[in-house]
Short mmCIF file of C-alpha atoms and ligand atoms in Angstrom, two decimals:
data_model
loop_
_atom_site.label_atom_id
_atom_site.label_comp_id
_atom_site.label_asym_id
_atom_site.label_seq_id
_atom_site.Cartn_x
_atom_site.Cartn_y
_atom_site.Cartn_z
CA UNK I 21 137.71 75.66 102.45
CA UNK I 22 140.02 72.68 103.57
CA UNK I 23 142.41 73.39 100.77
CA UNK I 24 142.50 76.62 101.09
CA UNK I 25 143.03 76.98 104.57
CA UNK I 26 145.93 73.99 103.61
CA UNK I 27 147.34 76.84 101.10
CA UNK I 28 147.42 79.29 103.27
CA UNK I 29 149.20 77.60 105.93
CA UNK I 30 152.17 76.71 103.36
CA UNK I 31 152.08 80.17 101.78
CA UNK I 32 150.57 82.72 104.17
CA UNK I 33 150.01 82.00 108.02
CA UNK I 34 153.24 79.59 109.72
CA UNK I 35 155.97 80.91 111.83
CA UNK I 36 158.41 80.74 108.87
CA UNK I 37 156.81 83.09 106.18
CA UNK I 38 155.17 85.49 109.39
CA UNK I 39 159.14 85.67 110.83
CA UNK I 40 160.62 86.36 106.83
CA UNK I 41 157.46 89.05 106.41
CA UNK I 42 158.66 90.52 109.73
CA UNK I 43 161.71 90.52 109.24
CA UNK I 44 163.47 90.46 105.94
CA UNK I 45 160.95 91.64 103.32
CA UNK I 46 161.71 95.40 104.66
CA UNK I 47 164.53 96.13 102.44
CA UNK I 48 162.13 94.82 99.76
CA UNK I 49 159.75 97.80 100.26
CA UNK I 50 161.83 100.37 101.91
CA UNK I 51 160.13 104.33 103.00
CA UNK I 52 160.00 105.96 99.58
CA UNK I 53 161.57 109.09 98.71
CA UNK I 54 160.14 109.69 95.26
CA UNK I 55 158.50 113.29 94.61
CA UNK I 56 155.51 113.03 92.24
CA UNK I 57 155.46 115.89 89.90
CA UNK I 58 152.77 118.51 90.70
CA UNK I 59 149.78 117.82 88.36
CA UNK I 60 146.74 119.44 87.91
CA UNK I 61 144.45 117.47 90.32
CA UNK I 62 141.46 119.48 89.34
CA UNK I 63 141.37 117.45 85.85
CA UNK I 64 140.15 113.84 87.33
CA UNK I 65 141.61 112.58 83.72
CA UNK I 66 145.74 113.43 85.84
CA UNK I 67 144.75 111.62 88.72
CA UNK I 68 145.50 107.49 86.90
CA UNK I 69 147.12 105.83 84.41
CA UNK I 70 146.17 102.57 83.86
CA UNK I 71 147.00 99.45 82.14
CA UNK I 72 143.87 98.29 80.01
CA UNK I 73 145.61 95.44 79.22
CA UNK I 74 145.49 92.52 81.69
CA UNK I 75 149.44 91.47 82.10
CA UNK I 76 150.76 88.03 82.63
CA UNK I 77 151.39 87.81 85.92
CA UNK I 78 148.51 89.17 87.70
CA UNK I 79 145.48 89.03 90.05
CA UNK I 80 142.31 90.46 89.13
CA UNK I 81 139.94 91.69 92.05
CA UNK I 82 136.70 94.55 92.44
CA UNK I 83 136.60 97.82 94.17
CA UNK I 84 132.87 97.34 96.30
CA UNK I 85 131.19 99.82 94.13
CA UNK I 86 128.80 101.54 96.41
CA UNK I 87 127.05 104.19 94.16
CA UNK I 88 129.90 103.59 91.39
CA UNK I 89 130.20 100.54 89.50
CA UNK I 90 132.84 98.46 90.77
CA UNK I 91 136.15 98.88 89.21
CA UNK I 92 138.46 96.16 87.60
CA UNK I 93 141.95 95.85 89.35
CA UNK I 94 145.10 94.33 88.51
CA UNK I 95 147.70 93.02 91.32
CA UNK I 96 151.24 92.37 90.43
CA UNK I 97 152.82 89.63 92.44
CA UNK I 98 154.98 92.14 94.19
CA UNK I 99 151.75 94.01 94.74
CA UNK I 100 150.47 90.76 96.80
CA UNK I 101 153.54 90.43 99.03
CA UNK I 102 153.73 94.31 99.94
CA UNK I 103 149.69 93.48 100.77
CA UNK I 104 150.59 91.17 103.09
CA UNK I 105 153.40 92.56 104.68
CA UNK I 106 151.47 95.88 105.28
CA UNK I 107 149.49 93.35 107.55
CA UNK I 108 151.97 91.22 109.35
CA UNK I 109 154.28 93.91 110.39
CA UNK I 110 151.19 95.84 111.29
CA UNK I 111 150.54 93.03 113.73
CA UNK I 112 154.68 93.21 114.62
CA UNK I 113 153.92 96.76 115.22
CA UNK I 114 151.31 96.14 118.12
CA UNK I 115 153.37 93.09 119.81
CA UNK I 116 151.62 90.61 118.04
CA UNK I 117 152.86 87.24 118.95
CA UNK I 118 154.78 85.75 115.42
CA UNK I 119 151.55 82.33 115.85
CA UNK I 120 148.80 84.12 116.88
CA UNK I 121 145.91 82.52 117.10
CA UNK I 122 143.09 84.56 114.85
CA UNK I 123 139.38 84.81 115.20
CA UNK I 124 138.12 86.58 112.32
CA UNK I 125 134.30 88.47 111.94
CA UNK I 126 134.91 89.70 108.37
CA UNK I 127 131.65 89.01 106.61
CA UNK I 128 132.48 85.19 105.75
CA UNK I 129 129.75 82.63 105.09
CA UNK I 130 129.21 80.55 107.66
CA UNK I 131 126.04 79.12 106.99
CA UNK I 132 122.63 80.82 105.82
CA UNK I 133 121.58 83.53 107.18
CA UNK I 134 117.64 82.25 107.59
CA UNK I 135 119.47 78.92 109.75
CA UNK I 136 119.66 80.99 113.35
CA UNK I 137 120.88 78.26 115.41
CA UNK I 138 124.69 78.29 116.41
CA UNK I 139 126.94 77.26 116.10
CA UNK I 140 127.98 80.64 114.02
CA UNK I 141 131.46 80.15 113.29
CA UNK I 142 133.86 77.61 112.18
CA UNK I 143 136.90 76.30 112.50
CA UNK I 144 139.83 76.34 109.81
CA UNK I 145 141.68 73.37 110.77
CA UNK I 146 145.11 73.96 109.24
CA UNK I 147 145.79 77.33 110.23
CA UNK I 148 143.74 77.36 113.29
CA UNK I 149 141.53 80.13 112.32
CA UNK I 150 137.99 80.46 113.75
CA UNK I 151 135.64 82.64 111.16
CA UNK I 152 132.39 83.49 112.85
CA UNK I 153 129.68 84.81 111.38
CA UNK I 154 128.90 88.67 110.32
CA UNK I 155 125.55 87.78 108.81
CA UNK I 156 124.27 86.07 112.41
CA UNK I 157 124.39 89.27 114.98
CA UNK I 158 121.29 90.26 116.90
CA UNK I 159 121.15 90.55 120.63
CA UNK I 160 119.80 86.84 120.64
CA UNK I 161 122.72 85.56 119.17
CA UNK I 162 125.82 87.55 120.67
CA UNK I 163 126.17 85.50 124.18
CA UNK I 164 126.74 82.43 121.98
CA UNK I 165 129.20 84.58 120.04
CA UNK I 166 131.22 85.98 123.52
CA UNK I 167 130.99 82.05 125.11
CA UNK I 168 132.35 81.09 121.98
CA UNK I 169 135.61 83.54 121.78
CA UNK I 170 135.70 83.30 126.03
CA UNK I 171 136.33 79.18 124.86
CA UNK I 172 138.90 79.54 122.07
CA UNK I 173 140.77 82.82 123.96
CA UNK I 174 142.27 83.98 120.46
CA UNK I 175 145.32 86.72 120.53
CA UNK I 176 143.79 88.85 118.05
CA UNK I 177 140.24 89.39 116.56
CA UNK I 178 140.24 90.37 112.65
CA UNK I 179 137.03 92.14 111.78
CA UNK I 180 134.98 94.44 110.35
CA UNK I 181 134.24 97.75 112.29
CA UNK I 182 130.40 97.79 111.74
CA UNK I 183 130.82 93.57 113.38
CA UNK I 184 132.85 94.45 116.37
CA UNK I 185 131.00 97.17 116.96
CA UNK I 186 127.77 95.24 117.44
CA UNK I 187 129.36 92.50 119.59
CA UNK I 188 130.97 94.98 121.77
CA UNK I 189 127.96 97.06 122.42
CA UNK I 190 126.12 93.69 123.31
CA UNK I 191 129.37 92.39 125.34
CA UNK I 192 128.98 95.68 127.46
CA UNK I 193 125.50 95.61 128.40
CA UNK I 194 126.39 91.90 129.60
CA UNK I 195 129.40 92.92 130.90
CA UNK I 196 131.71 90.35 129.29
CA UNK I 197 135.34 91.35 128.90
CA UNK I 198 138.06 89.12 127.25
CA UNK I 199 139.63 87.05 130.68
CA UNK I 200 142.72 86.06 129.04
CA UNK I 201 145.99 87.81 127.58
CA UNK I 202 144.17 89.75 124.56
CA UNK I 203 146.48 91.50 121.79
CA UNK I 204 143.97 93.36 120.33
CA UNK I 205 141.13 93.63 117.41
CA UNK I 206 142.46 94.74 114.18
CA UNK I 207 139.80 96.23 111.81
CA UNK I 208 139.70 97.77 108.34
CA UNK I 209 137.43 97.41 105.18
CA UNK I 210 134.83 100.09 106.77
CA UNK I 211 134.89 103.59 108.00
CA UNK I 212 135.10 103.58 111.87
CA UNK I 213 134.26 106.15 113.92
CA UNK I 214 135.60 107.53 117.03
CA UNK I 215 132.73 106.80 119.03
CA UNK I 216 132.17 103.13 117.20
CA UNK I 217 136.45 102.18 118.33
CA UNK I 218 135.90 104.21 121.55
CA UNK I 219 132.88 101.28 122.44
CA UNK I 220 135.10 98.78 121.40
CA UNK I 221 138.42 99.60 123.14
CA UNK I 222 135.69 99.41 126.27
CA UNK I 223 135.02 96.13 125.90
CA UNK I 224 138.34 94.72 124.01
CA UNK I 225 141.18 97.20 125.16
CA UNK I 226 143.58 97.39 122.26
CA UNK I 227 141.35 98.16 118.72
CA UNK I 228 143.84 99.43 115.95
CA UNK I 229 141.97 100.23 112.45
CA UNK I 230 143.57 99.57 108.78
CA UNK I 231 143.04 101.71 106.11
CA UNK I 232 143.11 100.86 102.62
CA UNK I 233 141.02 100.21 99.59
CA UNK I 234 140.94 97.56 96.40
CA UNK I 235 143.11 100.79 93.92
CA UNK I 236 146.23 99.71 96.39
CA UNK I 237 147.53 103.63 96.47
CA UNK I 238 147.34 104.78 99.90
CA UNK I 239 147.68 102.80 103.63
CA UNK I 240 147.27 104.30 107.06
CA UNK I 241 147.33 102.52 110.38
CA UNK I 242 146.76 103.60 113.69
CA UNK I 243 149.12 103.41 116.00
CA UNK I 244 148.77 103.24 120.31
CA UNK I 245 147.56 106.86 119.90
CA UNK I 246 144.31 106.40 117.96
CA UNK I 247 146.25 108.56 114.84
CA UNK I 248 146.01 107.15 111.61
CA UNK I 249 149.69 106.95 110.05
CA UNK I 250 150.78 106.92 106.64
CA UNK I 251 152.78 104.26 105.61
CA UNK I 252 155.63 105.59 103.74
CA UNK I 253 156.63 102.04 102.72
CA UNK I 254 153.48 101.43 100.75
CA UNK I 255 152.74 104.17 98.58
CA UNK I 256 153.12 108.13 97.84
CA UNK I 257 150.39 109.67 99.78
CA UNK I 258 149.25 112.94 98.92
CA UNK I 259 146.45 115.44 101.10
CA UNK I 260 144.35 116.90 99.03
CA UNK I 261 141.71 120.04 99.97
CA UNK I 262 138.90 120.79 97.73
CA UNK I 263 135.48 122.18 98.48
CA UNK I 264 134.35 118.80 100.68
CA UNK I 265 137.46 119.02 102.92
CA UNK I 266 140.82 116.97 102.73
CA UNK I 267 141.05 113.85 100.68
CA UNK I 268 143.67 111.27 99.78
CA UNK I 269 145.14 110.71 96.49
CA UNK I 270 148.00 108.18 96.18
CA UNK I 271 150.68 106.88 94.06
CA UNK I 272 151.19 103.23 93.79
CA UNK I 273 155.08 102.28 93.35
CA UNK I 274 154.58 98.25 93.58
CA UNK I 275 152.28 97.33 91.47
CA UNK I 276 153.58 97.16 87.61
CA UNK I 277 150.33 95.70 86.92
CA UNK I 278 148.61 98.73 87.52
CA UNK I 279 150.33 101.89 88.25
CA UNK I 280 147.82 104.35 89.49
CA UNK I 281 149.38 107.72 89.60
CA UNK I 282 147.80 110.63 92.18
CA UNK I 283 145.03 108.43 92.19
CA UNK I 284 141.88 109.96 93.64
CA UNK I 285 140.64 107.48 96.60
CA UNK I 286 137.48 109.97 97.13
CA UNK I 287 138.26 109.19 101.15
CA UNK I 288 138.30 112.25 103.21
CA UNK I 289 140.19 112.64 106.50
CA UNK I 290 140.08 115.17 109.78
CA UNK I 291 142.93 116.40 111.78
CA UNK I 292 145.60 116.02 109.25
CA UNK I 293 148.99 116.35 110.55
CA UNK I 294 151.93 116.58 108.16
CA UNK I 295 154.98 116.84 110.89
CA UNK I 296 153.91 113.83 112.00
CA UNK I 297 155.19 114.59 116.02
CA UNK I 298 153.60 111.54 117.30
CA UNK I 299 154.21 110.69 120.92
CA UNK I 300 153.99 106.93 119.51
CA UNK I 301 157.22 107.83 117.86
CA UNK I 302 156.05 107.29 114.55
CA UNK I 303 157.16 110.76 112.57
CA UNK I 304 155.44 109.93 109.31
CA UNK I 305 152.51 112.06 108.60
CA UNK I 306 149.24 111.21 110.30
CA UNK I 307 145.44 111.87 110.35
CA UNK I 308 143.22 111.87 113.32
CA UNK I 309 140.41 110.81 111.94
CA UNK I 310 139.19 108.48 108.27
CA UNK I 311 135.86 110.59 107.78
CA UNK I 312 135.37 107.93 104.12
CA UNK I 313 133.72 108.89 101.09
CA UNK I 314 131.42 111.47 100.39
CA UNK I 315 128.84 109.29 98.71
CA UNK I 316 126.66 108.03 101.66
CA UNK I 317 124.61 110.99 101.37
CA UNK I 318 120.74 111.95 101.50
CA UNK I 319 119.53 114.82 98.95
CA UNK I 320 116.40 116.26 100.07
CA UNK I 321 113.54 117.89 97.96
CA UNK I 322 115.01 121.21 97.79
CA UNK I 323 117.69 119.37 95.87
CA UNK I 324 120.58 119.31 99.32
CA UNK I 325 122.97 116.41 99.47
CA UNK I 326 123.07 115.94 103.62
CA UNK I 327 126.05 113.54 104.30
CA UNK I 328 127.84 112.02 107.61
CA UNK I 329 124.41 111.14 108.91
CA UNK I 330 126.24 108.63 111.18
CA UNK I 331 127.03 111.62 113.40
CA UNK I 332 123.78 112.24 113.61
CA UNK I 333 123.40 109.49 115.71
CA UNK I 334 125.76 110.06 118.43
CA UNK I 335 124.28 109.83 121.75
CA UNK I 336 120.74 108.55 121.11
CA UNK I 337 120.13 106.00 123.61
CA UNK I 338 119.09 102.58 123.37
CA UNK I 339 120.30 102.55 119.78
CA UNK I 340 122.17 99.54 118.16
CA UNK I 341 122.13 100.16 114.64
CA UNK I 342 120.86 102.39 112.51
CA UNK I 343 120.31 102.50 108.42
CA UNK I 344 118.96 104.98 106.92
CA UNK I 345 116.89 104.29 103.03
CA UNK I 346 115.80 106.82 101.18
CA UNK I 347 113.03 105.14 98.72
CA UNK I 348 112.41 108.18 96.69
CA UNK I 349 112.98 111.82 96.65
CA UNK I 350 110.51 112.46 99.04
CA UNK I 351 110.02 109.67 101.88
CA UNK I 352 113.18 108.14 104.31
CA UNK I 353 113.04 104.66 105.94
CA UNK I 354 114.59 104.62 108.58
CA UNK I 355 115.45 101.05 110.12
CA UNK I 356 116.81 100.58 113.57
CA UNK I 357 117.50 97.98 116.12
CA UNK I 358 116.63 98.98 119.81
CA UNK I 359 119.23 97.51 122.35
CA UNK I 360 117.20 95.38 124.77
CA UNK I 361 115.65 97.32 127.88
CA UNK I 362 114.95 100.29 125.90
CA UNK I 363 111.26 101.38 124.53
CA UNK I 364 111.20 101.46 121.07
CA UNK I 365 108.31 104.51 120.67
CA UNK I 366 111.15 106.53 123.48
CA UNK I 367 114.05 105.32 120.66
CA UNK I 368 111.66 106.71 117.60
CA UNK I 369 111.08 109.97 119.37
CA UNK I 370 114.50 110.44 119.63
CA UNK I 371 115.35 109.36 116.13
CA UNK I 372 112.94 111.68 114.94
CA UNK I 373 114.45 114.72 116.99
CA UNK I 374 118.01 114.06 115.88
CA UNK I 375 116.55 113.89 111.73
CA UNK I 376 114.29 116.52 111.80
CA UNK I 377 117.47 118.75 112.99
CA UNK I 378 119.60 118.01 110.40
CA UNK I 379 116.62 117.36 107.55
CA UNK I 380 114.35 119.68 108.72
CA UNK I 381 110.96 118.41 107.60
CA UNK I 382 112.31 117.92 103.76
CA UNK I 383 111.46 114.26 104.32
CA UNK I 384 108.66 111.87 105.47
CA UNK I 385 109.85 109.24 108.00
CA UNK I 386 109.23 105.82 107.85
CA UNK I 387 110.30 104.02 111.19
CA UNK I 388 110.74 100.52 110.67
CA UNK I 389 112.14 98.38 113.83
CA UNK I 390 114.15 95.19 112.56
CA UNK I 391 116.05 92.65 114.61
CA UNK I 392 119.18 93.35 112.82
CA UNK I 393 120.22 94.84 109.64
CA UNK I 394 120.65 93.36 106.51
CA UNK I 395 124.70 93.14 105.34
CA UNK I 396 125.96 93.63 101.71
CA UNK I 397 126.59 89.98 100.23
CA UNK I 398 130.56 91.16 101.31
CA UNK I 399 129.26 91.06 105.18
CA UNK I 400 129.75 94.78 105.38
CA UNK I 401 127.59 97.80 106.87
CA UNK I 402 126.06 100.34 105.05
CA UNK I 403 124.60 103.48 106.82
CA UNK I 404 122.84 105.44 104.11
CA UNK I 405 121.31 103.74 100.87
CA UNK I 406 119.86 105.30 98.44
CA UNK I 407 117.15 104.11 96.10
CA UNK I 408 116.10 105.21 92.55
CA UNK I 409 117.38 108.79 94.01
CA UNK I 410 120.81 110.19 92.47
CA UNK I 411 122.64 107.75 91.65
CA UNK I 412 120.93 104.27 91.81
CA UNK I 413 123.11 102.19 94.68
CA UNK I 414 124.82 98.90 94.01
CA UNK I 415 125.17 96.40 96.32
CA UNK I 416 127.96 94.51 97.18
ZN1 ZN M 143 151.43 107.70 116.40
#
């Protein structure tokens, strides 16, 4: 921890390297104007090329595998630095101060998760970091979490959606809003839903949401508007309809050690809007909405796959989180956490309602009330797992 945090103050977080990201690298990755030739996208085999072979110069890392297995990928130096500079100028883009001072809830280890007593976050004392906790959220714990940030008044929060979104519903039944200049919380890593960033731009103002995933072929970032843009600098970024709805498939043009070409992300988007007439300014092409991937769904005894349960959910009061197991083809455990003040048999009720619309009564219902919901060993969120039923889940 000390040396890294020593590391990445040399390499990746002083006013030196964040000015050169900001302001010199562009000409390294300008917008690119390459055409990829038309393929046939409905043979998966067109969609990547790959290097088997693990090059000299390279960093290995995972996709998260959530019903797949995860995926070996290879980074190419270059591939790091365009990484990086995706995410600085992305904080240049939203007047980001060049030393900001960064609190980050991404689903690092803190301390174990049976040890409940705070503190719940630490301090990186190089690069002036604080990483709380993702792993410690329940009602109990968030005022120690708000005191915490209200005490170190960082510019900008990095975090996971599924995080922020718990602290922020907690911060809003308390009432607590940041008291000092905030620049914003900047997300990615998880799908994030309109009504999740709406709850959070409540409580923190400013919320702007990266997208991206471990095969490096596509980036969008929201701008002041809410609309996912596509940045032209990163990759070729292709919309894709098929029988689910629109996906993206990308083209990586940075990373020699691992060109992916028309790769299929599986990630499907809403409101897509190729003119890209954005009263931000920004004409590259944009969606509204990051819906994710497809694979988070139930399949009922009459053999239906029922997906985007999270909608589902939309409105029920009293409700803080929500995952929903399916055990076996026939029975669905559904774990919640009731937001303190609300009755829990009112919250089940409901629960029930909102299922038995969408599943009809293809299901039995197991209600199971939990203090909070257990995280992947990455920190993150899942909504919908399922187990020994389709494909058997991973974790991650
Ligand atoms: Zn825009």
């Amino acid at each position: 921890m000390f040396v890294k945090d020593f590391l990445w103050l040399l390499f990746k977080e002083n006013l030196l390297i964040n000015w050169v990201y900001r302001h010199l690298l562009g000409s390294v990755f300008p917008v690119l104007q390459q055409q990829v030739p038309a393929c046939d996208l409905s043979n998966k085999d067109t969609y990547k090329t790959t290097k088997l072979k693990k090059p000299m110069f390279s960093v290995t890392g995972y996709t998260s595998g959530t019903t797949n297995q995860p995926m070996t990928v290879y980074r190419s130096v270059k591939s790091i630095l365009l990484e990086e500079y995706m995410v600085k100028t992305f904080l240049a883009l939203h007047r980001v101060q060049l030393k900001a001072k960064i609190a980050v809830l991404r689903g690092d280890m803190i301390k174990a998760s049976t040890d409940n007593t705070p503190p719940f976050w630490r301090f990186a004392p190089f690069t002036g970091r604080v990483f709380f906790s993702s792993f410690h959220l329940s009602p109990e714990n968030v005022p120690a979490y708000l005191q915490q940030l209200s005490k170190e008044k960082p510019d900008i929060i990095m975090a996971y959606p599924s995080s922020i979104t718990f602290l922020a519903k907690q911060a809003k039944l308390l009432g607590w809003v940041p008291d000092w200049p905030f620049s914003g919380v900047f997300t990615s890593s998880e799908t994030f839903t309109p009504e999740n960033q709406q709850i959070c731009r409540e409580v923190f103002g400013k919320v702007f949401d990266h997208y991206g995933q471990a095969e490096r072929v596509a980036a969008l970032q929201q701008c002041a508007f809410g609309h996912y843009h596509v940045r032209e600098d990163y990759s070729v970024v292709e919309f894709v309809d098929d029988e689910h709805g629109t996906k993206i498939v990308g083209t990586n043009a940075h990373n020699s050690a691992m060109p992916l070409r028309r790769y299929d992300t599986g990630d499907y988007v809403e409101g897509l809007n190729k003119l890209g007439n954005c009263p931000c300014g920004n004409h590259s092409p944009y969606v509204t909405r990051i819906l994710g991937r497809d694979d988070d769904y139930l399949i009922l005894t009459d053999g239906r796959h029922i997906g985007r349960m999270d909608v589902a959910f939309k409105g029920v009061e009293g409700l803080l989180e929500c995952q929903l197991v399916q055990t076996d083809g026939k029975t669905l455990e559904v774990h919640f956490v009731t937001q303190p003040g609300y009755s829990n048999s009112q919250l089940e009720q409901d629960l029930a309602a909102v299922l038995q619309q969408r599943l009809g009564d293809n299901l039995q219902l197991k209600f199971i009330q939990q203090l909070s919901i257990a995280r992947t060993k990455a920190g993150k969120f899942r909504s919908v797992i399922r187990l020994n039923v389709g494909n058997s889940s991973v974790s991650n």
